[in-house]
JSON list of C-alpha atoms in Angstrom, two decimals:
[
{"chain": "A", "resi": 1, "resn": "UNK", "atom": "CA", "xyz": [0.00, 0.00, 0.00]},
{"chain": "A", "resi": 2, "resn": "UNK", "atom": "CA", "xyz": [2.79, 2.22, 0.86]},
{"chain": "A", "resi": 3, "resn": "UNK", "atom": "CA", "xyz": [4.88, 1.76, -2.28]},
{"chain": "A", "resi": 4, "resn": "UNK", "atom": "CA", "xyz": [1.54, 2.54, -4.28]},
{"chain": "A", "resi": 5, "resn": "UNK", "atom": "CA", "xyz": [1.15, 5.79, -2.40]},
{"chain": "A", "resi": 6, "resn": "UNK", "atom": "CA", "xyz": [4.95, 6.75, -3.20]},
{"chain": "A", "resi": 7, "resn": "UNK", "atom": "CA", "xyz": [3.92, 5.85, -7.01]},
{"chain": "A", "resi": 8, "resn": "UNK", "atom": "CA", "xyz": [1.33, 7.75, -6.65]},
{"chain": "A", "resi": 9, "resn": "UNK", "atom": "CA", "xyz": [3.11, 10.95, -5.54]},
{"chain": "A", "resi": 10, "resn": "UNK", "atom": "CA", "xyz": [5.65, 10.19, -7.94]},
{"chain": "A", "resi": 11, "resn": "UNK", "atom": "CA", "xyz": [3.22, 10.28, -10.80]},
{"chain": "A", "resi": 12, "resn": "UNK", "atom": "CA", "xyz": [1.99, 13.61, -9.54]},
{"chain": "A", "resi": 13, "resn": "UNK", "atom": "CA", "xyz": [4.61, 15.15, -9.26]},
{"chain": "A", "resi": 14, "resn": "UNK", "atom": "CA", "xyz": [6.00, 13.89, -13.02]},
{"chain": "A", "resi": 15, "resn": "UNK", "atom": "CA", "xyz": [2.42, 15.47, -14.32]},
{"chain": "A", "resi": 16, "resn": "UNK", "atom": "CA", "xyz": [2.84, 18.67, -12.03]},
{"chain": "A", "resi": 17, "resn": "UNK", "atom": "CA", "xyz": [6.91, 18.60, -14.09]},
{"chain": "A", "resi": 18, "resn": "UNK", "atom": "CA", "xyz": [5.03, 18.12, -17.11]},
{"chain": "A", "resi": 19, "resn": "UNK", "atom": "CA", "xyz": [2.35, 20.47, -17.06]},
{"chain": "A", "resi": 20, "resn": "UNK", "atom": "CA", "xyz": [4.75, 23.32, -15.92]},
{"chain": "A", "resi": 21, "resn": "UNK", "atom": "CA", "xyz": [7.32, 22.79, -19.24]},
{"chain": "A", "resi": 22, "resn": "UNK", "atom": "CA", "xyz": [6.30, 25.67, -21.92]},
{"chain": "A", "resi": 23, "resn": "UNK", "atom": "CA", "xyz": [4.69, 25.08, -24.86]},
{"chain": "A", "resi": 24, "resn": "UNK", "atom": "CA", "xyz": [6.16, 25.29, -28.26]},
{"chain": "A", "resi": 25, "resn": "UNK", "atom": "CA", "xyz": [4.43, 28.22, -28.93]},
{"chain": "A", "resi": 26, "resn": "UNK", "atom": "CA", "xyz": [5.83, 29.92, -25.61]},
{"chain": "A", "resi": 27, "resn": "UNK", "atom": "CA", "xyz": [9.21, 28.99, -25.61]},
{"chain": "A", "resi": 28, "resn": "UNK", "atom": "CA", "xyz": [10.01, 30.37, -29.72]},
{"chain": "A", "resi": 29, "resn": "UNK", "atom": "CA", "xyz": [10.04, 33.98, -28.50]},
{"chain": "A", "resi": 30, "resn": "UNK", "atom": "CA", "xyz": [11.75, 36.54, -30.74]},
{"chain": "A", "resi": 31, "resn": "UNK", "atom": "CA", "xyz": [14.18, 38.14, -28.74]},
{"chain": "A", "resi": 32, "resn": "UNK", "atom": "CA", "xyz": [15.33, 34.40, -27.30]},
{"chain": "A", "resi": 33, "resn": "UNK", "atom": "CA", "xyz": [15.20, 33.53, -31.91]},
{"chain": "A", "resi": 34, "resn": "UNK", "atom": "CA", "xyz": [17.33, 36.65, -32.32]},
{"chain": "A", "resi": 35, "resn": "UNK", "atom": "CA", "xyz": [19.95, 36.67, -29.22]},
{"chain": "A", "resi": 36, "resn": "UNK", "atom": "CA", "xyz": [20.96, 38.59, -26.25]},
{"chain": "A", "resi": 37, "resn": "UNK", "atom": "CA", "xyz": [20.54, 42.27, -27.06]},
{"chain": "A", "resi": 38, "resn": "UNK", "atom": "CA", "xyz": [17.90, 42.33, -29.55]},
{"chain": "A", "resi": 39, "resn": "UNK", "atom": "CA", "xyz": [14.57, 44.19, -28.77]},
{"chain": "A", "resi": 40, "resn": "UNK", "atom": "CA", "xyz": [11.62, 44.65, -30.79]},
{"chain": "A", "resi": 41, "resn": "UNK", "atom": "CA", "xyz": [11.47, 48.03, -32.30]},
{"chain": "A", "resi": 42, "resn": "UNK", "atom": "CA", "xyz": [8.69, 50.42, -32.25]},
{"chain": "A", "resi": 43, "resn": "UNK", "atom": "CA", "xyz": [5.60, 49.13, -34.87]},
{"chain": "A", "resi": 44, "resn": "UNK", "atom": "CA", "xyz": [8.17, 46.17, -34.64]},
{"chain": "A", "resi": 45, "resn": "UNK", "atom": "CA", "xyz": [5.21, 43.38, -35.18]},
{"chain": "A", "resi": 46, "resn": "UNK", "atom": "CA", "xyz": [2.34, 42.31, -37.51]},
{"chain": "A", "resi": 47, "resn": "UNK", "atom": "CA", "xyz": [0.16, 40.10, -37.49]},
{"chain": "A", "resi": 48, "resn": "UNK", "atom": "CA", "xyz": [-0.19, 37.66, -40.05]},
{"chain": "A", "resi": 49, "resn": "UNK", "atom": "CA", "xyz": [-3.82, 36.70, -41.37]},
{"chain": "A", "resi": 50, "resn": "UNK", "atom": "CA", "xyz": [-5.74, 35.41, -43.85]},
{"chain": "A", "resi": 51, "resn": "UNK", "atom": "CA", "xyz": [-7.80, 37.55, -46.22]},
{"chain": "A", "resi": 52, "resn": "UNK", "atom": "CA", "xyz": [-10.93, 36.21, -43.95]},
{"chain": "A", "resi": 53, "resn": "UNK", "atom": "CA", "xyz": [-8.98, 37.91, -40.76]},
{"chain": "A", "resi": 54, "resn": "UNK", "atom": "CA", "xyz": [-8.21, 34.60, -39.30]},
{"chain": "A", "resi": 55, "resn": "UNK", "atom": "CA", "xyz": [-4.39, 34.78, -37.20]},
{"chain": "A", "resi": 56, "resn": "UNK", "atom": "CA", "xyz": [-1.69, 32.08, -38.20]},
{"chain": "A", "resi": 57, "resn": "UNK", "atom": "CA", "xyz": [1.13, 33.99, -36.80]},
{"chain": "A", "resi": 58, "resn": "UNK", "atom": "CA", "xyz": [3.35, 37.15, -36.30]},
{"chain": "A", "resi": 59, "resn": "UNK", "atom": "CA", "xyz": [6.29, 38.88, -38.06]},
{"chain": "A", "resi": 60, "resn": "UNK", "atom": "CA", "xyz": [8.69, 40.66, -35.58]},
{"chain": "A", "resi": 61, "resn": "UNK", "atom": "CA", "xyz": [11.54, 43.15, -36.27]},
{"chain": "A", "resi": 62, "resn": "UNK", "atom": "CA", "xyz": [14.47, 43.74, -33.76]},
{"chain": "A", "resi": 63, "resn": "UNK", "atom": "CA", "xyz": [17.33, 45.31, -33.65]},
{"chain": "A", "resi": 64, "resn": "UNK", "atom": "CA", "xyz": [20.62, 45.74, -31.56]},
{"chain": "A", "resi": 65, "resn": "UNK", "atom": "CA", "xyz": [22.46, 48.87, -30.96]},
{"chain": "A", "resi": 66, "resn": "UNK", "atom": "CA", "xyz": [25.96, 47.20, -30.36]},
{"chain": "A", "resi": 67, "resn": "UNK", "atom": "CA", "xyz": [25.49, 45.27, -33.38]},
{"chain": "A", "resi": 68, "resn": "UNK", "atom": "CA", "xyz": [23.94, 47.80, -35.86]},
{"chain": "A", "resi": 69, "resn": "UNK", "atom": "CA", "xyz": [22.08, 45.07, -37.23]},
{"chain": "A", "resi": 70, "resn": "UNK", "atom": "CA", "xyz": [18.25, 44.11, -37.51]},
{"chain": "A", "resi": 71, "resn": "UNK", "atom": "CA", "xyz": [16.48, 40.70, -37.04]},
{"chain": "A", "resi": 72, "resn": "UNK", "atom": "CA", "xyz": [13.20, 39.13, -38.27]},
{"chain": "A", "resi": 73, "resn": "UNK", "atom": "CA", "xyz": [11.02, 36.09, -37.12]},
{"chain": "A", "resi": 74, "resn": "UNK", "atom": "CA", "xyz": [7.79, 34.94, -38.00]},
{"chain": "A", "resi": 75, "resn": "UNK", "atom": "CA", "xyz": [6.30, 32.63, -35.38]},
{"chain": "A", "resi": 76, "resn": "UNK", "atom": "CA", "xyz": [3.61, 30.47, -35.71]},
{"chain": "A", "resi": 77, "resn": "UNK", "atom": "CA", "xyz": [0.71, 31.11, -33.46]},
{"chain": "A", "resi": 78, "resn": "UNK", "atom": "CA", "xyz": [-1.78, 28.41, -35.41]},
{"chain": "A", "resi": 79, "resn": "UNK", "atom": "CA", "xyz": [-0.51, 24.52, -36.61]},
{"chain": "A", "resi": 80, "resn": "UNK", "atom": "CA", "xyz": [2.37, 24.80, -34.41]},
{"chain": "A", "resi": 81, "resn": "UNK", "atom": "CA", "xyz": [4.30, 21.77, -34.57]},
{"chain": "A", "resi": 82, "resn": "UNK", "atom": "CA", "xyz": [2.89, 20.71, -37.71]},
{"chain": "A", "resi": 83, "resn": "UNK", "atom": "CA", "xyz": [5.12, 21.29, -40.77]},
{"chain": "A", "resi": 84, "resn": "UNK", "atom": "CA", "xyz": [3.84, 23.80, -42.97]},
{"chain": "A", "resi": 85, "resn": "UNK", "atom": "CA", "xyz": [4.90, 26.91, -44.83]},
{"chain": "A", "resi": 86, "resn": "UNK", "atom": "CA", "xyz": [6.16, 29.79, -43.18]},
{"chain": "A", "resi": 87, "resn": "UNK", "atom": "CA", "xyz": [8.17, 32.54, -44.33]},
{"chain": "A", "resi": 88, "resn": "UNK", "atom": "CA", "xyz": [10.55, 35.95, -43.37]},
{"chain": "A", "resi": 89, "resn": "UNK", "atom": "CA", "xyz": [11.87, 38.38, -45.16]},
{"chain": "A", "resi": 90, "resn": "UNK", "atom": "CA", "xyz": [14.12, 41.39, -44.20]},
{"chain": "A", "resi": 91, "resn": "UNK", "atom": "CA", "xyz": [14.92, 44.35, -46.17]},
{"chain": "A", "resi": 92, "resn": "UNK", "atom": "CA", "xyz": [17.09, 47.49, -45.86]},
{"chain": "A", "resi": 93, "resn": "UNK", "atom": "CA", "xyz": [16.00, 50.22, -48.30]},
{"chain": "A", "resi": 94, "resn": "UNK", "atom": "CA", "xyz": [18.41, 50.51, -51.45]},
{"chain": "A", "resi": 95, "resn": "UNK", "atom": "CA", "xyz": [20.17, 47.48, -49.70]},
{"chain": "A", "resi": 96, "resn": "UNK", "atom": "CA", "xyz": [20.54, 43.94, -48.69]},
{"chain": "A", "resi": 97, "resn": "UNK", "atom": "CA", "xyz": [17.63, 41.62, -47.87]},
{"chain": "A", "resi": 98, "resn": "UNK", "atom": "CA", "xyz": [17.66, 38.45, -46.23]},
{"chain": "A", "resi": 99, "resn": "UNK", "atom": "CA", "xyz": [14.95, 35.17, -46.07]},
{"chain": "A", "resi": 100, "resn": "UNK", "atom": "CA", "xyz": [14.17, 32.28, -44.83]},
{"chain": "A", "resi": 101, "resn": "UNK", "atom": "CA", "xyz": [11.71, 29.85, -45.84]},
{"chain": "A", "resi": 102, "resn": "UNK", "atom": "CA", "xyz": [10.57, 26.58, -45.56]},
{"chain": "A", "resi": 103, "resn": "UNK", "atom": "CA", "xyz": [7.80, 23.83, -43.93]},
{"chain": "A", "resi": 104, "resn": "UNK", "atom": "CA", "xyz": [8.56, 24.63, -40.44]},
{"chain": "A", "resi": 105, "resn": "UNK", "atom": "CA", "xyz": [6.72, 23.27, -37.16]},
{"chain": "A", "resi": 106, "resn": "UNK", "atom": "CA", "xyz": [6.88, 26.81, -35.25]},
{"chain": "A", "resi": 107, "resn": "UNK", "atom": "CA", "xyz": [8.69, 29.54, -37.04]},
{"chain": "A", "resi": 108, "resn": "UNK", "atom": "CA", "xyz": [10.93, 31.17, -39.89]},
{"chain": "A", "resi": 109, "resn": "UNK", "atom": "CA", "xyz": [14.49, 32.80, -39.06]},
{"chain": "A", "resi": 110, "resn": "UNK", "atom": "CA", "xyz": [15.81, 34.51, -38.17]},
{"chain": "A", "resi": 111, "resn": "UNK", "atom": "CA", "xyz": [17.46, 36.82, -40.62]},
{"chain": "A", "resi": 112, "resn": "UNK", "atom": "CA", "xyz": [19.46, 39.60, -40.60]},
{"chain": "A", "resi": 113, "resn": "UNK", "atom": "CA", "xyz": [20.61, 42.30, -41.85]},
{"chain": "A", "resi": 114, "resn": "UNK", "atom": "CA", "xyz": [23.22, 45.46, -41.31]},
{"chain": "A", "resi": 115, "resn": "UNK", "atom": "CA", "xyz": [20.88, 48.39, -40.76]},
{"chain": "A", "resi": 116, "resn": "UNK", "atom": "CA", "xyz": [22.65, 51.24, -38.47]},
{"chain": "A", "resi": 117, "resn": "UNK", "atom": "CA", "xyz": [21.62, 54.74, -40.16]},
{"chain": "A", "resi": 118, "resn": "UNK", "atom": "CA", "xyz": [19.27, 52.74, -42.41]},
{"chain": "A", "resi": 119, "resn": "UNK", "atom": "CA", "xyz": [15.16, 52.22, -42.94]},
{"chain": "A", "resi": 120, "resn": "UNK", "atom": "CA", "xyz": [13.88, 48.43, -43.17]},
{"chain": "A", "resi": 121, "resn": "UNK", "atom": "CA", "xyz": [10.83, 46.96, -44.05]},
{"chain": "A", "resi": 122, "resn": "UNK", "atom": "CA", "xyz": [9.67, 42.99, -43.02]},
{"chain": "A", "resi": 123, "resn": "UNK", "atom": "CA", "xyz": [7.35, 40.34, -43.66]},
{"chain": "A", "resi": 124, "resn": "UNK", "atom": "CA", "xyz": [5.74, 37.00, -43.46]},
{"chain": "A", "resi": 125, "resn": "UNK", "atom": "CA", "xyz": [3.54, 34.23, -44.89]},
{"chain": "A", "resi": 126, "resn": "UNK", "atom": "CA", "xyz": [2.05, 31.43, -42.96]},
{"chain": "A", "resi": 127, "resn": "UNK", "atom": "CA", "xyz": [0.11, 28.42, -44.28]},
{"chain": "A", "resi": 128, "resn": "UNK", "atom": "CA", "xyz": [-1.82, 25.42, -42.96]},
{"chain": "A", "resi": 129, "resn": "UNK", "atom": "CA", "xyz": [-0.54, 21.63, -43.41]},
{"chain": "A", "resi": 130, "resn": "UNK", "atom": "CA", "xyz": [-3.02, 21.35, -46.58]},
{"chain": "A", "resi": 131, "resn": "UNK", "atom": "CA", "xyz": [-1.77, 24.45, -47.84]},
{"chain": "A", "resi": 132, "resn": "UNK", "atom": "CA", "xyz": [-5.48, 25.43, -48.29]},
{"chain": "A", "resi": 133, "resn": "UNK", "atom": "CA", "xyz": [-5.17, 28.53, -46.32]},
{"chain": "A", "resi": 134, "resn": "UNK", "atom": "CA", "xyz": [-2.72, 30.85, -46.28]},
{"chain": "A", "resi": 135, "resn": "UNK", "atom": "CA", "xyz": [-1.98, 34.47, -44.49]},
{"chain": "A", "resi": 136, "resn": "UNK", "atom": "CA", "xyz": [-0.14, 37.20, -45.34]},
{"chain": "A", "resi": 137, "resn": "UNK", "atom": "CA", "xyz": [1.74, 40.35, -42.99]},
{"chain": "A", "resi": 138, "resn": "UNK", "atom": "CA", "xyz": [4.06, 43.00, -42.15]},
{"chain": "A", "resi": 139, "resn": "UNK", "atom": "CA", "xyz": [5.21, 46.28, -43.06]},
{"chain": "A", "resi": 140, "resn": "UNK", "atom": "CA", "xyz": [6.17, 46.90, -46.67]},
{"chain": "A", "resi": 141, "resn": "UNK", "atom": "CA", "xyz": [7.02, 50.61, -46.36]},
{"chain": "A", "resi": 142, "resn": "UNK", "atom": "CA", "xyz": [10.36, 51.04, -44.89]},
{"chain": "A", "resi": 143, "resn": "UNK", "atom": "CA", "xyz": [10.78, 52.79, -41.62]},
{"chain": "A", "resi": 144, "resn": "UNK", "atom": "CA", "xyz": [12.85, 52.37, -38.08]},
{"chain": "A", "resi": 145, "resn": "UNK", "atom": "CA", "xyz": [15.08, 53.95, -39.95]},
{"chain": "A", "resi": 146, "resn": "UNK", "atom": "CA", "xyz": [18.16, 54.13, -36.98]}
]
């Protein structure tokens, strides 16, 4: 009886372990994507939806002063950990760009690109599994221009 009691508490506490791990979803952040020092500039995300208004995820743009350079993510916030399309793109204006795309479980990037002194725009796409739906977002006009 006593050893089933122990079990017992054991099991508990392995669910109670369990239960308090983040999800996928929670632990892709985009400053912990883009690395110590990044922050997420000012009108630094965007939703991405479908034409419907529907939310599959979010584009973020960061940058870092002691770097000089900017960063972009696009996280999942609908199939994650199901492969499916998801895209990022970078830009500096009348400069570099940088991408990454693919069938990814919970997000794309991050890029970057050298930006000090210089205006960027960024972007995503999200689709489902089937590839029956698919959303669009971010900020095609460049600005944060530091």
């Amino acid at each position: 009886m006593i050893k089933f009691v122990k079990a017992g508490a054991l099991t508990l506490s392995a669910i109670t372990a369990v239960a308090l791990l983040p999800t996928a979803a929670e632990a892709a952040s985009p400053q912990s994507l883009c690395g110590a020092g990044y922050t997420i500039v000012k009108d630094g995300s965007r939703a991405i939806k479908t034409k419907s208004g529907e939310q599959l995820g979010v584009t973020y743009v960061l940058y870092s002063g002691r770097t000089g350079k900017n960063c972009a993510v696009t996280i999942k916030t609908k199939y994650v950990g199901k492969p499916s399309y998801t895209y990022v793109r970078l830009e500096v204006k009348k400069g570099p760009w940088d991408s990454d795309s693919g069938d990814f479980t919970r997000y794309a990037g991050p890029v970057y690109v050298s930006a000090r002194h210089k205006c960027v725009s960024y972007w995503g796409n999200v689709s489902s599994p089937d590839g029956k739906k698919s959303a669009y977002g971010g900020r095609t006009k460049f600005d944060n221009c530091g």
